[in-house]
C-alpha positions as CSV (number, residue, x, y, z in Angstrom):
1,M,0.1,0.0,-0.3
2,K,2.2,3.0,-1.3
3,I,1.6,6.1,0.2
4,N,1.5,9.0,-1.7
5,P,2.1,12.3,-0.3
6,K,0.3,15.2,-1.3
7,N,-1.8,12.8,-3.7
8,G,-3.5,9.9,-1.7
9,I,-2.8,5.9,-0.9
10,D,-2.9,3.4,-2.8
11,Q,-5.4,3.6,-5.4
12,L,-7.2,6.6,-3.8
13,L,-6.7,10.3,-4.9
14,F,-7.6,13.3,-2.9
15,G,-10.8,14.5,-4.3
16,M,-12.8,11.0,-5.3
17,K,-16.2,10.9,-4.4
18,E,-17.7,8.1,-1.9
19,Q,-18.8,6.1,-5.5
20,D,-15.5,6.7,-6.9
21,V,-13.9,4.8,-3.8
22,I,-16.5,2.4,-3.5
23,S,-16.2,1.5,-6.7
24,I,-12.3,0.3,-6.1
25,Y,-12.7,-1.2,-2.6
26,G,-16.4,-1.9,-2.6
27,N,-18.9,-0.9,0.4
28,P,-17.1,-0.3,3.5
29,D,-17.2,-2.4,6.8
30,K,-18.8,0.6,8.6
31,K,-19.9,4.3,7.7
32,F,-20.8,7.3,10.2
33,E,-20.7,10.9,10.2
34,D,-18.5,12.9,12.4
35,D,-19.2,16.1,14.5
36,D,-18.7,18.1,11.6
37,A,-21.0,16.3,9.5
38,N,-18.2,14.8,7.5
39,R,-18.9,11.1,6.2
40,I,-15.9,8.8,7.3
41,F,-15.7,5.4,5.7
42,L,-13.7,2.3,7.7
43,Y,-12.3,-0.7,6.0
44,N,-11.5,-3.0,8.2
45,Q,-9.3,-5.6,5.9
46,Y,-7.1,-2.2,4.3
47,K,-6.7,-1.0,8.3
48,M,-8.1,2.7,6.9
49,R,-10.2,5.6,7.8
50,L,-11.3,7.5,5.0
51,T,-12.7,11.4,5.6
52,F,-15.2,12.7,3.3
53,Y,-15.4,16.5,3.9
54,E,-19.2,17.8,4.1
55,D,-18.2,21.7,2.9
56,E,-16.7,20.2,-0.2
57,D,-18.8,18.6,-1.8
58,F,-18.1,15.2,0.0
59,R,-14.3,14.9,-1.8
60,L,-12.0,12.3,-0.1
61,G,-9.9,14.8,2.1
62,Y,-8.3,12.6,4.6
63,I,-6.8,9.3,5.0
64,I,-5.5,7.2,8.2
65,T,-4.1,4.0,7.7
66,S,-2.5,1.8,10.0
67,N,-2.0,-1.0,7.3
68,A,1.3,-3.5,8.1
69,N,2.1,-2.7,4.4
70,A,2.2,1.1,4.2
71,V,5.0,2.7,2.6
72,L,6.5,5.5,1.9
73,L,8.9,6.3,-0.6
74,D,9.7,3.1,-0.5
75,K,10.5,2.9,3.5
76,K,8.2,0.2,5.6
77,V,6.4,2.5,7.7
78,I,4.2,0.6,10.7
79,D,6.2,-0.8,13.1
80,T,9.0,0.9,12.0
81,N,12.1,3.1,14.5
82,T,10.3,6.3,14.1
83,D,13.6,8.4,14.7
84,E,15.1,6.5,11.7
85,L,12.0,6.6,9.7
86,I,12.0,10.4,9.8
87,A,15.9,10.6,9.6
88,S,15.5,8.8,6.1
89,L,13.0,11.1,4.4
90,P,13.6,13.9,2.4
91,F,10.9,16.2,4.4
92,N,12.1,19.1,6.3
93,S,10.8,20.6,9.4
94,W,8.9,18.2,11.1
95,E,6.5,19.7,14.0
96,K,6.6,16.9,17.5
97,E,3.7,16.8,19.8
98,D,3.5,14.6,23.4
99,F,0.4,12.5,24.2
100,D,1.5,10.7,27.2
101,S,2.8,7.6,25.5
102,T,2.7,8.2,21.7
103,E,4.0,11.3,19.6
104,N,2.6,13.2,16.6
105,H,5.0,14.1,14.1
106,F,3.9,16.3,11.1
107,N,4.6,17.7,8.1
108,E,3.2,20.5,6.8
109,S,4.4,20.6,3.6
110,N,3.0,17.5,2.8
111,W,0.2,17.3,5.2
112,L,1.8,14.3,6.6
113,T,1.4,12.4,10.0
114,L,3.0,9.8,11.8
115,Q,1.9,8.6,15.0
116,S,4.6,7.2,17.1
117,E,4.3,4.8,20.5
118,Y,7.4,3.6,22.1
119,N,9.5,5.0,19.4
120,K,7.5,3.3,16.7
121,V,5.3,4.0,14.1
122,I,1.5,3.1,14.6
123,R,-0.2,5.0,12.0
124,V,-0.1,7.4,9.3
125,E,-2.4,10.4,8.2
126,L,-2.3,12.0,5.3
127,G,-4.4,15.0,4.1
128,A,-5.0,16.7,0.9
129,I,-3.0,19.7,0.3
130,I,-4.4,23.2,0.4
131,N,-2.6,25.8,-1.7
132,D,-2.5,29.5,-0.7
133,N,-5.2,30.7,-1.4
134,D,-7.1,28.7,1.2
135,E,-8.4,25.9,-1.2
136,F,-7.7,22.4,-1.9
137,E,-5.9,21.2,-4.4
138,W,-7.9,17.7,-5.6
139,K,-5.7,15.0,-7.6
140,F,-8.7,13.3,-8.6
141,K,-9.8,14.9,-11.9
142,K,-13.1,13.7,-13.4
């Protein structure tokens, strides 16, 4: 499962609609709305959570995965030493937040978060890029 910074994960591209995703992965194992009326799809097999933004006509705008097969620039991600992974990536400027036993390492230029526990990556979060005009840069064109 290839993580494509600024674009999406695997066959998913930011900007897809729910039907586009369903045509690839089938119906989600669970779907619900969050407090902002965004639609959330959960795919157990792929260990993915997909968020379709209500205020953007329900386009795919955020992906979370803890899939053991996730790779970022040909590097295994899940259960990898966080410090070593970050040092091996060509992304500069990481912000770190500490939450008791977990830490978030955020790279704003790629809207990428590596969440770790005990210095091992446990999940990856990837969001669609917002440009200087405060608009999403949708990658999926239909």
